[in-house]
Amino acid sequence: IEKGSADDVDSSVSKGRAVLGVTGFDITGGYYYYIDGDRIRIVREDALDLYEGEFYAEVSGFYISEVSENSTCKGVMQPGDIIFAIDGVTTDSRSKMMAILDEKNVGDEVVIEYDRDGEVFSAKVALIAAE
């Protein structure tokens, strides 16, 4: 309000917020697992005809592209993992994930359910402060 537009506001307003310490993007339907030799990849539905191979299971969740060095997720989760639940609550987007985390404090432990190459894993991690 003071500066007149959101573009003028310092982007550090979320500093100190409880976070997992991962970056990535939403996968909300229209994506499928694709077996590429000995690797499993994720392919958009509109690109399936570009691939020869076996497709299975539509996926949705938060795709991890990077795990920060100071995150307690480091060494547990890795790029390519897909978070689909936190503390038993299904989350298929960053906004749903952040809504769950907004109810938590830095240092709280949460149980993350995630998918890695079509296999489901569960891990308890502590939340860190956003920088």
Tab-separated table of C-alpha atoms in Angstrom:
chain	number	residue	atom	x	y	z
A	1	ILE	CA	0.000	0.000	0.000
A	2	GLU	CA	2.816	2.361	0.931
A	3	LYS	CA	4.658	1.856	-2.372
A	4	GLY	CA	1.630	1.751	-4.648
A	5	SER	CA	2.012	-1.674	-6.246
A	6	ALA	CA	3.024	-5.230	-5.441
A	7	ASP	CA	5.909	-4.958	-7.919
A	8	ASP	CA	7.586	-2.441	-5.615
A	9	VAL	CA	7.393	-4.584	-2.484
A	10	ASP	CA	10.536	-6.320	-1.235
A	11	SER	CA	10.221	-10.023	-2.089
A	12	SER	CA	11.700	-11.049	1.271
A	13	VAL	CA	8.327	-10.869	3.052
A	14	SER	CA	8.325	-14.629	3.448
A	15	LYS	CA	11.685	-14.758	5.237
A	16	GLY	CA	11.424	-16.887	8.341
A	17	ARG	CA	8.403	-18.830	7.052
A	18	ALA	CA	8.485	-22.608	7.716
A	19	VAL	CA	9.445	-24.397	4.500
A	20	LEU	CA	10.821	-27.724	3.291
A	21	GLY	CA	13.728	-26.156	1.422
A	22	VAL	CA	12.834	-27.549	-1.986
A	23	THR	CA	12.019	-25.830	-5.256
A	24	GLY	CA	10.053	-27.171	-8.168
A	25	PHE	CA	6.746	-26.956	-9.951
A	26	ASP	CA	3.210	-28.318	-9.906
A	27	ILE	CA	2.207	-31.409	-11.825
A	28	THR	CA	-1.581	-31.295	-11.846
A	29	GLY	CA	-2.929	-33.895	-14.214
A	30	GLY	CA	-2.060	-34.506	-17.808
A	31	TYR	CA	1.336	-36.014	-16.974
A	32	TYR	CA	2.244	-39.688	-17.168
A	33	TYR	CA	5.159	-41.889	-16.225
A	34	TYR	CA	7.157	-43.135	-19.185
A	35	ILE	CA	9.622	-46.014	-19.095
A	36	ASP	CA	12.712	-45.023	-21.080
A	37	GLY	CA	15.053	-48.006	-20.997
A	38	ASP	CA	15.996	-48.371	-17.329
A	39	ARG	CA	14.765	-44.874	-16.373
A	40	ILE	CA	11.314	-43.605	-15.541
A	41	ARG	CA	10.497	-40.139	-16.848
A	42	ILE	CA	7.479	-37.863	-16.662
A	43	VAL	CA	5.859	-36.818	-19.938
A	44	ARG	CA	3.019	-34.392	-20.661
A	45	GLU	CA	-0.055	-36.038	-22.122
A	46	ASP	CA	0.116	-33.891	-25.271
A	47	ALA	CA	3.629	-35.218	-25.963
A	48	LEU	CA	2.937	-38.947	-25.522
A	49	ASP	CA	2.904	-39.560	-29.284
A	50	LEU	CA	6.549	-38.408	-29.456
A	51	TYR	CA	7.699	-41.400	-27.413
A	52	GLU	CA	7.771	-45.109	-28.013
A	53	GLY	CA	7.590	-47.146	-24.874
A	54	GLU	CA	5.368	-47.995	-22.006
A	55	PHE	CA	3.245	-45.369	-20.263
A	56	TYR	CA	1.442	-45.850	-17.011
A	57	ALA	CA	-0.131	-43.984	-14.125
A	58	GLU	CA	-1.126	-40.366	-14.395
A	59	VAL	CA	0.784	-38.320	-11.818
A	60	SER	CA	0.094	-35.152	-9.839
A	61	GLY	CA	1.918	-33.415	-7.024
A	62	PHE	CA	4.839	-31.066	-6.482
A	63	TYR	CA	7.822	-32.007	-8.659
A	64	ILE	CA	11.132	-31.301	-6.896
A	65	SER	CA	13.719	-29.713	-9.164
A	66	GLU	CA	16.192	-28.757	-6.419
A	67	VAL	CA	16.821	-29.469	-2.724
A	68	SER	CA	18.640	-26.651	-0.924
A	69	GLU	CA	21.861	-27.410	0.930
A	70	ASN	CA	20.456	-26.387	4.332
A	71	SER	CA	17.244	-28.408	3.963
A	72	THR	CA	16.650	-31.441	6.167
A	73	CYS	CA	15.283	-33.022	2.968
A	74	LYS	CA	18.857	-33.097	1.609
A	75	GLY	CA	19.974	-36.714	1.365
A	76	VAL	CA	16.378	-37.908	1.728
A	77	MET	CA	14.589	-36.459	-1.274
A	78	GLN	CA	16.140	-35.605	-4.606
A	79	PRO	CA	15.331	-33.809	-7.849
A	80	GLY	CA	12.662	-35.761	-9.726
A	81	ASP	CA	10.764	-36.800	-6.596
A	82	ILE	CA	7.099	-35.813	-6.483
A	83	ILE	CA	5.546	-34.782	-3.163
A	84	PHE	CA	1.898	-35.848	-2.982
A	85	ALA	CA	1.082	-35.618	0.752
A	86	ILE	CA	2.232	-33.852	3.914
A	87	ASP	CA	1.131	-35.247	7.278
A	88	GLY	CA	-1.445	-37.391	5.489
A	89	VAL	CA	-3.028	-34.452	3.651
A	90	THR	CA	-2.981	-34.819	-0.132
A	91	THR	CA	-1.243	-31.982	-1.925
A	92	ASP	CA	-1.118	-31.701	-5.689
A	93	SER	CA	0.168	-28.136	-5.941
A	94	ARG	CA	2.605	-25.695	-4.397
A	95	SER	CA	-0.255	-23.591	-3.041
A	96	LYS	CA	-1.786	-26.584	-1.215
A	97	MET	CA	1.648	-27.559	0.084
A	98	MET	CA	2.263	-24.022	1.376
A	99	ALA	CA	-1.201	-23.910	3.003
A	100	ILE	CA	-0.274	-27.014	4.997
A	101	LEU	CA	3.149	-25.625	5.923
A	102	ASP	CA	1.673	-22.247	6.933
A	103	GLU	CA	0.080	-24.048	9.888
A	104	LYS	CA	3.541	-25.195	11.045
A	105	ASN	CA	6.535	-23.567	12.694
A	106	VAL	CA	10.236	-23.681	11.884
A	107	GLY	CA	11.647	-26.833	13.481
A	108	ASP	CA	8.353	-28.755	13.381
A	109	GLU	CA	8.620	-32.227	11.895
A	110	VAL	CA	6.294	-33.304	9.100
A	111	VAL	CA	5.839	-36.607	7.306
A	112	ILE	CA	6.296	-36.228	3.568
A	113	GLU	CA	4.914	-38.844	1.209
A	114	TYR	CA	6.573	-38.748	-2.163
A	115	ASP	CA	7.004	-40.715	-5.329
A	116	ARG	CA	10.346	-41.633	-6.852
A	117	ASP	CA	10.279	-43.396	-10.192
A	118	GLY	CA	6.858	-44.901	-9.519
A	119	GLU	CA	7.683	-46.091	-5.997
A	120	VAL	CA	6.155	-44.452	-2.905
A	121	PHE	CA	8.336	-43.339	0.003
A	122	SER	CA	7.672	-41.628	3.322
A	123	ALA	CA	10.095	-39.515	5.348
A	124	LYS	CA	9.943	-37.376	8.478
A	125	VAL	CA	11.763	-34.068	8.023
A	126	ALA	CA	12.079	-30.868	10.054
A	127	LEU	CA	10.964	-27.566	8.558
A	128	ILE	CA	13.534	-24.817	8.051
A	129	ALA	CA	13.187	-21.029	7.865
A	130	ALA	CA	12.822	-19.479	4.418
A	131	GLU	CA	15.774	-17.269	3.556
